[in-house]
């Protein structure tokens, strides 16, 4: 495939993707295709390489039914989506520069030598305290982690679109009630995780209206 054709294929996926409000419940995503989507999430970048996320794939119908009254933005998606994912972000218990999670992530996952990690930890501390003022509140830290999950979210939706699978990102939910439900289901690792965003996947039940966006010159400014 030529470079031009590849570009057109990628742009075609962006044109294809839309926020699907209702899926065809008779069509299911294959295990192979959904593992591909999950792999694009796993390979996504995150600030300082913390990977502060967890992806909960909700296929249990009883849990979907419990979610529906407190997730107003997924009324059409929860009953019809082939796969429904709740993306969790790690809280300050894990993302603070001196946490056990960060130590494990850097030494055992990223394989940074322990003595080097102790040196760079000072930089992480300055980054969180002085550069971005993240340690001003637990909410600031959570919002920062949540930003990282949106990178993975976008990659999952784009990858899905490239293989003809529809999706819909969902922020329309009651945070406190969803948190309580997920805690009851023992999905939050005792306060180390919190709900960031949700996303539904499947195959569209009907064709969407044409995509609308502002022209490029209205959203881009070159500084040369």
PDB file of C-alpha atoms in Angstrom:
ATOM      1  CA  UNK A   1       0.000   0.000   0.000  1.00  0.00           C
ATOM      2  CA  UNK A   2       1.332   3.428  -0.929  1.00  0.00           C
ATOM      3  CA  UNK A   3       1.791   6.129   1.679  1.00  0.00           C
ATOM      4  CA  UNK A   4      -1.044   8.125   0.100  1.00  0.00           C
ATOM      5  CA  UNK A   5      -3.385   5.127   0.232  1.00  0.00           C
ATOM      6  CA  UNK A   6      -2.452   4.500   3.865  1.00  0.00           C
ATOM      7  CA  UNK A   7      -3.226   8.119   4.764  1.00  0.00           C
ATOM      8  CA  UNK A   8      -6.584   7.876   3.031  1.00  0.00           C
ATOM      9  CA  UNK A   9      -7.342   4.647   4.886  1.00  0.00           C
ATOM     10  CA  UNK A  10      -6.600   6.312   8.234  1.00  0.00           C
ATOM     11  CA  UNK A  11      -8.665   9.397   7.402  1.00  0.00           C
ATOM     12  CA  UNK A  12     -11.426   7.080   6.240  1.00  0.00           C
ATOM     13  CA  UNK A  13     -11.492   5.509   9.698  1.00  0.00           C
ATOM     14  CA  UNK A  14     -11.908   8.939  11.274  1.00  0.00           C
ATOM     15  CA  UNK A  15     -14.739   9.715   8.858  1.00  0.00           C
ATOM     16  CA  UNK A  16     -16.350   6.355   9.664  1.00  0.00           C
ATOM     17  CA  UNK A  17     -16.183   6.771  13.439  1.00  0.00           C
ATOM     18  CA  UNK A  18     -19.111   8.427  15.151  1.00  0.00           C
ATOM     19  CA  UNK A  19     -20.640   8.378  18.613  1.00  0.00           C
ATOM     20  CA  UNK A  20     -22.909   5.393  18.118  1.00  0.00           C
ATOM     21  CA  UNK A  21     -26.033   5.779  20.233  1.00  0.00           C
ATOM     22  CA  UNK A  22     -27.441   2.315  19.594  1.00  0.00           C
ATOM     23  CA  UNK A  23     -25.795  -0.864  18.377  1.00  0.00           C
ATOM     24  CA  UNK A  24     -27.142  -3.921  16.593  1.00  0.00           C
ATOM     25  CA  UNK A  25     -27.462  -6.360  19.516  1.00  0.00           C
ATOM     26  CA  UNK A  26     -27.320  -9.374  17.188  1.00  0.00           C
ATOM     27  CA  UNK A  27     -23.792  -8.554  16.017  1.00  0.00           C
ATOM     28  CA  UNK A  28     -20.901  -9.423  18.315  1.00  0.00           C
ATOM     29  CA  UNK A  29     -17.231  -8.427  18.053  1.00  0.00           C
ATOM     30  CA  UNK A  30     -14.965 -11.446  17.724  1.00  0.00           C
ATOM     31  CA  UNK A  31     -12.548 -12.258  20.539  1.00  0.00           C
ATOM     32  CA  UNK A  32      -9.625 -11.661  18.195  1.00  0.00           C
ATOM     33  CA  UNK A  33     -10.860  -8.208  17.169  1.00  0.00           C
ATOM     34  CA  UNK A  34     -11.573  -7.114  20.724  1.00  0.00           C
ATOM     35  CA  UNK A  35      -8.186  -8.317  21.931  1.00  0.00           C
ATOM     36  CA  UNK A  36      -6.707  -6.147  19.165  1.00  0.00           C
ATOM     37  CA  UNK A  37      -8.641  -3.129  20.502  1.00  0.00           C
ATOM     38  CA  UNK A  38      -7.464  -3.829  24.055  1.00  0.00           C
ATOM     39  CA  UNK A  39      -3.883  -4.181  22.861  1.00  0.00           C
ATOM     40  CA  UNK A  40      -3.979  -0.668  21.389  1.00  0.00           C
ATOM     41  CA  UNK A  41      -5.005   0.551  24.847  1.00  0.00           C
ATOM     42  CA  UNK A  42      -2.163  -1.352  26.496  1.00  0.00           C
ATOM     43  CA  UNK A  43       0.374   0.122  24.076  1.00  0.00           C
ATOM     44  CA  UNK A  44      -0.865   3.689  24.522  1.00  0.00           C
ATOM     45  CA  UNK A  45       1.463   6.346  25.933  1.00  0.00           C
ATOM     46  CA  UNK A  46       1.018   7.921  29.351  1.00  0.00           C
ATOM     47  CA  UNK A  47       2.720  10.775  31.177  1.00  0.00           C
ATOM     48  CA  UNK A  48       6.015   9.627  32.724  1.00  0.00           C
ATOM     49  CA  UNK A  49       5.072   6.102  31.630  1.00  0.00           C
ATOM     50  CA  UNK A  50       2.911   5.496  34.710  1.00  0.00           C
ATOM     51  CA  UNK A  51       0.143   3.623  32.827  1.00  0.00           C
ATOM     52  CA  UNK A  52      -2.352   4.815  35.483  1.00  0.00           C
ATOM     53  CA  UNK A  53      -5.313   2.871  34.162  1.00  0.00           C
ATOM     54  CA  UNK A  54      -7.376  -0.287  34.261  1.00  0.00           C
ATOM     55  CA  UNK A  55      -9.945  -1.450  31.711  1.00  0.00           C
ATOM     56  CA  UNK A  56     -13.007  -3.229  33.072  1.00  0.00           C
ATOM     57  CA  UNK A  57     -14.915  -5.031  30.315  1.00  0.00           C
ATOM     58  CA  UNK A  58     -18.504  -5.326  31.524  1.00  0.00           C
ATOM     59  CA  UNK A  59     -20.158  -8.279  29.805  1.00  0.00           C
ATOM     60  CA  UNK A  60     -22.233  -9.297  32.823  1.00  0.00           C
ATOM     61  CA  UNK A  61     -25.799  -8.248  32.007  1.00  0.00           C
ATOM     62  CA  UNK A  62     -26.790  -7.813  35.657  1.00  0.00           C
ATOM     63  CA  UNK A  63     -24.035  -5.245  36.144  1.00  0.00           C
ATOM     64  CA  UNK A  64     -25.017  -3.446  32.946  1.00  0.00           C
ATOM     65  CA  UNK A  65     -28.586  -3.280  34.270  1.00  0.00           C
ATOM     66  CA  UNK A  66     -27.337  -1.800  37.554  1.00  0.00           C
ATOM     67  CA  UNK A  67     -25.267   0.761  35.647  1.00  0.00           C
ATOM     68  CA  UNK A  68     -28.082   1.918  33.391  1.00  0.00           C
ATOM     69  CA  UNK A  69     -30.101   4.013  35.912  1.00  0.00           C
ATOM     70  CA  UNK A  70     -26.946   5.910  36.961  1.00  0.00           C
ATOM     71  CA  UNK A  71     -25.360   6.206  33.511  1.00  0.00           C
ATOM     72  CA  UNK A  72     -27.689   8.515  31.616  1.00  0.00           C
ATOM     73  CA  UNK A  73     -25.307   8.811  28.676  1.00  0.00           C
ATOM     74  CA  UNK A  74     -25.445   5.092  27.875  1.00  0.00           C
ATOM     75  CA  UNK A  75     -29.176   4.366  27.780  1.00  0.00           C
ATOM     76  CA  UNK A  76     -28.992   3.067  24.219  1.00  0.00           C
ATOM     77  CA  UNK A  77     -25.533   1.566  24.466  1.00  0.00           C
ATOM     78  CA  UNK A  78     -25.638  -0.516  27.653  1.00  0.00           C
ATOM     79  CA  UNK A  79     -28.386  -2.880  26.402  1.00  0.00           C
ATOM     80  CA  UNK A  80     -27.048  -3.183  22.836  1.00  0.00           C
ATOM     81  CA  UNK A  81     -23.238  -2.893  22.837  1.00  0.00           C
ATOM     82  CA  UNK A  82     -21.231  -5.982  22.042  1.00  0.00           C
ATOM     83  CA  UNK A  83     -18.609  -4.866  24.578  1.00  0.00           C
ATOM     84  CA  UNK A  84     -18.857  -2.167  27.257  1.00  0.00           C
ATOM     85  CA  UNK A  85     -15.705  -0.881  28.952  1.00  0.00           C
ATOM     86  CA  UNK A  86     -15.326   1.190  32.101  1.00  0.00           C
ATOM     87  CA  UNK A  87     -11.913   2.855  32.108  1.00  0.00           C
ATOM     88  CA  UNK A  88     -10.589   3.420  35.604  1.00  0.00           C
ATOM     89  CA  UNK A  89      -7.809   5.827  36.572  1.00  0.00           C
ATOM     90  CA  UNK A  90      -5.428   5.312  39.470  1.00  0.00           C
ATOM     91  CA  UNK A  91      -5.787   7.596  42.456  1.00  0.00           C
ATOM     92  CA  UNK A  92      -3.139   9.450  44.440  1.00  0.00           C
ATOM     93  CA  UNK A  93      -2.532   6.243  46.412  1.00  0.00           C
ATOM     94  CA  UNK A  94      -0.769   4.934  43.306  1.00  0.00           C
ATOM     95  CA  UNK A  95       0.262   7.964  41.263  1.00  0.00           C
ATOM     96  CA  UNK A  96       2.144   9.961  43.900  1.00  0.00           C
ATOM     97  CA  UNK A  97       5.854   9.960  43.042  1.00  0.00           C
ATOM     98  CA  UNK A  98       6.855   7.931  46.145  1.00  0.00           C
ATOM     99  CA  UNK A  99       4.129   5.265  45.973  1.00  0.00           C
ATOM    100  CA  UNK A 100       4.743   1.529  45.820  1.00  0.00           C
ATOM    101  CA  UNK A 101       2.883   1.484  42.505  1.00  0.00           C
ATOM    102  CA  UNK A 102       5.289   3.971  40.924  1.00  0.00           C
ATOM    103  CA  UNK A 103       8.293   2.100  42.306  1.00  0.00           C
ATOM    104  CA  UNK A 104       7.039  -1.191  40.894  1.00  0.00           C
ATOM    105  CA  UNK A 105       6.123   0.421  37.562  1.00  0.00           C
ATOM    106  CA  UNK A 106       9.567   1.918  37.093  1.00  0.00           C
ATOM    107  CA  UNK A 107      11.702  -0.943  38.411  1.00  0.00           C
ATOM    108  CA  UNK A 108       9.747  -4.059  37.420  1.00  0.00           C
ATOM    109  CA  UNK A 109       7.778  -2.907  34.388  1.00  0.00           C
ATOM    110  CA  UNK A 110      10.022  -0.289  32.806  1.00  0.00           C
ATOM    111  CA  UNK A 111      13.114  -2.090  34.143  1.00  0.00           C
ATOM    112  CA  UNK A 112      14.889   1.026  35.369  1.00  0.00           C
ATOM    113  CA  UNK A 113      17.745   0.111  37.751  1.00  0.00           C
ATOM    114  CA  UNK A 114      16.740   0.779  41.357  1.00  0.00           C
ATOM    115  CA  UNK A 115      19.589   3.203  42.010  1.00  0.00           C
ATOM    116  CA  UNK A 116      18.637   5.213  38.907  1.00  0.00           C
ATOM    117  CA  UNK A 117      14.989   5.223  39.949  1.00  0.00           C
ATOM    118  CA  UNK A 118      15.916   6.759  43.307  1.00  0.00           C
ATOM    119  CA  UNK A 119      17.627   9.575  41.412  1.00  0.00           C
ATOM    120  CA  UNK A 120      14.819  10.249  38.939  1.00  0.00           C
ATOM    121  CA  UNK A 121      12.202  10.068  41.705  1.00  0.00           C
ATOM    122  CA  UNK A 122      13.350  13.552  42.729  1.00  0.00           C
ATOM    123  CA  UNK A 123      12.451  14.727  39.233  1.00  0.00           C
ATOM    124  CA  UNK A 124       9.020  13.100  39.468  1.00  0.00           C
ATOM    125  CA  UNK A 125       8.498  14.902  42.788  1.00  0.00           C
ATOM    126  CA  UNK A 126       9.379  18.271  41.243  1.00  0.00           C
ATOM    127  CA  UNK A 127       7.192  17.534  38.214  1.00  0.00           C
ATOM    128  CA  UNK A 128       4.182  16.822  40.415  1.00  0.00           C
ATOM    129  CA  UNK A 129       4.762  19.491  43.044  1.00  0.00           C
ATOM    130  CA  UNK A 130       6.279  22.407  41.167  1.00  0.00           C
ATOM    131  CA  UNK A 131       5.666  22.032  37.435  1.00  0.00           C
ATOM    132  CA  UNK A 132       2.016  20.980  37.247  1.00  0.00           C
ATOM    133  CA  UNK A 133       0.967  21.587  40.885  1.00  0.00           C
ATOM    134  CA  UNK A 134      -0.643  18.160  40.955  1.00  0.00           C
ATOM    135  CA  UNK A 135      -0.266  17.564  44.675  1.00  0.00           C
ATOM    136  CA  UNK A 136      -2.533  20.467  45.614  1.00  0.00           C
ATOM    137  CA  UNK A 137      -5.404  17.998  46.009  1.00  0.00           C
ATOM    138  CA  UNK A 138      -6.342  14.380  45.471  1.00  0.00           C
ATOM    139  CA  UNK A 139      -8.694  15.571  42.726  1.00  0.00           C
ATOM    140  CA  UNK A 140      -5.823  17.255  40.855  1.00  0.00           C
ATOM    141  CA  UNK A 141      -3.903  13.992  40.869  1.00  0.00           C
ATOM    142  CA  UNK A 142      -6.940  12.022  39.756  1.00  0.00           C
ATOM    143  CA  UNK A 143      -7.697  14.464  36.939  1.00  0.00           C
ATOM    144  CA  UNK A 144      -4.097  14.128  35.731  1.00  0.00           C
ATOM    145  CA  UNK A 145      -4.355  10.337  35.713  1.00  0.00           C
ATOM    146  CA  UNK A 146      -7.737  10.575  34.028  1.00  0.00           C
ATOM    147  CA  UNK A 147      -6.197  12.633  31.212  1.00  0.00           C
ATOM    148  CA  UNK A 148      -3.930   9.689  30.456  1.00  0.00           C
ATOM    149  CA  UNK A 149      -6.879   7.316  30.147  1.00  0.00           C
ATOM    150  CA  UNK A 150      -8.311   9.505  27.391  1.00  0.00           C
ATOM    151  CA  UNK A 151      -5.228   8.814  25.268  1.00  0.00           C
ATOM    152  CA  UNK A 152      -5.953   5.094  25.504  1.00  0.00           C
ATOM    153  CA  UNK A 153      -9.663   5.765  24.926  1.00  0.00           C
ATOM    154  CA  UNK A 154      -8.956   7.617  21.674  1.00  0.00           C
ATOM    155  CA  UNK A 155      -6.570   4.935  20.455  1.00  0.00           C
ATOM    156  CA  UNK A 156      -9.121   2.199  21.136  1.00  0.00           C
ATOM    157  CA  UNK A 157     -11.860   4.026  19.218  1.00  0.00           C
ATOM    158  CA  UNK A 158      -9.603   4.828  16.275  1.00  0.00           C
ATOM    159  CA  UNK A 159      -8.267   1.276  16.091  1.00  0.00           C
ATOM    160  CA  UNK A 160     -11.831  -0.056  16.218  1.00  0.00           C
ATOM    161  CA  UNK A 161     -12.894   2.267  13.397  1.00  0.00           C
ATOM    162  CA  UNK A 162      -9.991   1.074  11.264  1.00  0.00           C
ATOM    163  CA  UNK A 163     -11.421  -2.456  11.332  1.00  0.00           C
ATOM    164  CA  UNK A 164     -15.044  -1.394  10.895  1.00  0.00           C
ATOM    165  CA  UNK A 165     -16.143  -1.486  14.525  1.00  0.00           C
ATOM    166  CA  UNK A 166     -18.260   1.307  16.006  1.00  0.00           C
ATOM    167  CA  UNK A 167     -17.840   2.935  19.388  1.00  0.00           C
ATOM    168  CA  UNK A 168     -19.135   5.648  21.688  1.00  0.00           C
ATOM    169  CA  UNK A 169     -17.261   7.395  24.514  1.00  0.00           C
ATOM    170  CA  UNK A 170     -19.451   8.042  27.557  1.00  0.00           C
ATOM    171  CA  UNK A 171     -19.061  10.666  30.281  1.00  0.00           C
ATOM    172  CA  UNK A 172     -22.746  10.893  31.139  1.00  0.00           C
ATOM    173  CA  UNK A 173     -22.883   9.179  34.502  1.00  0.00           C
ATOM    174  CA  UNK A 174     -23.346   9.972  38.191  1.00  0.00           C
ATOM    175  CA  UNK A 175     -19.773   9.719  39.456  1.00  0.00           C
ATOM    176  CA  UNK A 176     -20.601   9.045  43.106  1.00  0.00           C
ATOM    177  CA  UNK A 177     -23.198   6.403  42.371  1.00  0.00           C
ATOM    178  CA  UNK A 178     -21.003   4.627  39.831  1.00  0.00           C
ATOM    179  CA  UNK A 179     -18.121   4.701  42.306  1.00  0.00           C
ATOM    180  CA  UNK A 180     -20.334   3.149  44.979  1.00  0.00           C
ATOM    181  CA  UNK A 181     -21.547   0.435  42.610  1.00  0.00           C
ATOM    182  CA  UNK A 182     -18.030  -0.448  41.455  1.00  0.00           C
ATOM    183  CA  UNK A 183     -16.843  -0.532  45.060  1.00  0.00           C
ATOM    184  CA  UNK A 184     -19.670  -2.936  45.894  1.00  0.00           C
ATOM    185  CA  UNK A 185     -18.540  -5.080  42.959  1.00  0.00           C
ATOM    186  CA  UNK A 186     -14.986  -5.004  44.390  1.00  0.00           C
ATOM    187  CA  UNK A 187     -13.529  -3.404  41.246  1.00  0.00           C
ATOM    188  CA  UNK A 188     -11.707  -0.380  42.707  1.00  0.00           C
ATOM    189  CA  UNK A 189      -8.820  -2.071  44.525  1.00  0.00           C
ATOM    190  CA  UNK A 190      -9.743  -0.510  47.877  1.00  0.00           C
ATOM    191  CA  UNK A 191      -9.617   3.090  46.682  1.00  0.00           C
ATOM    192  CA  UNK A 192      -6.638   2.764  44.359  1.00  0.00           C
ATOM    193  CA  UNK A 193      -8.889   3.205  41.305  1.00  0.00           C
ATOM    194  CA  UNK A 194     -11.769   5.507  40.350  1.00  0.00           C
ATOM    195  CA  UNK A 195     -14.028   5.799  37.315  1.00  0.00           C
ATOM    196  CA  UNK A 196     -12.672   8.028  34.565  1.00  0.00           C
ATOM    197  CA  UNK A 197     -14.728   7.393  31.431  1.00  0.00           C
ATOM    198  CA  UNK A 198     -16.676   4.637  29.689  1.00  0.00           C
ATOM    199  CA  UNK A 199     -16.774   3.406  26.107  1.00  0.00           C
ATOM    200  CA  UNK A 200     -19.108   1.093  24.213  1.00  0.00           C
ATOM    201  CA  UNK A 201     -18.191  -0.996  21.165  1.00  0.00           C
ATOM    202  CA  UNK A 202     -20.266  -2.852  18.601  1.00  0.00           C
ATOM    203  CA  UNK A 203     -21.832  -2.452  15.185  1.00  0.00           C
ATOM    204  CA  UNK A 204     -24.164   0.440  14.368  1.00  0.00           C
ATOM    205  CA  UNK A 205     -27.896  -0.216  14.201  1.00  0.00           C
ATOM    206  CA  UNK A 206     -28.395   2.552  11.625  1.00  0.00           C
ATOM    207  CA  UNK A 207     -26.316   4.931   9.561  1.00  0.00           C
ATOM    208  CA  UNK A 208     -25.404   8.226  11.251  1.00  0.00           C
ATOM    209  CA  UNK A 209     -25.865  11.695   9.859  1.00  0.00           C
ATOM    210  CA  UNK A 210     -22.827  13.126   8.003  1.00  0.00           C
ATOM    211  CA  UNK A 211     -19.901  14.143  10.192  1.00  0.00           C
ATOM    212  CA  UNK A 212     -19.612  17.864  10.913  1.00  0.00           C
ATOM    213  CA  UNK A 213     -16.455  19.660  12.059  1.00  0.00           C
ATOM    214  CA  UNK A 214     -15.049  23.183  11.947  1.00  0.00           C
ATOM    215  CA  UNK A 215     -12.664  23.830   9.026  1.00  0.00           C
ATOM    216  CA  UNK A 216      -8.969  23.335   9.789  1.00  0.00           C
ATOM    217  CA  UNK A 217      -8.105  27.035   9.487  1.00  0.00           C
ATOM    218  CA  UNK A 218     -10.524  27.823  12.345  1.00  0.00           C
ATOM    219  CA  UNK A 219      -8.753  25.572  14.834  1.00  0.00           C
ATOM    220  CA  UNK A 220      -5.068  25.743  13.829  1.00  0.00           C
ATOM    221  CA  UNK A 221      -2.736  28.707  14.233  1.00  0.00           C
ATOM    222  CA  UNK A 222       0.832  28.515  12.940  1.00  0.00           C
ATOM    223  CA  UNK A 223       3.550  30.400  14.792  1.00  0.00           C
ATOM    224  CA  UNK A 224       6.577  30.728  12.516  1.00  0.00           C
TER     225      UNK A 224
END
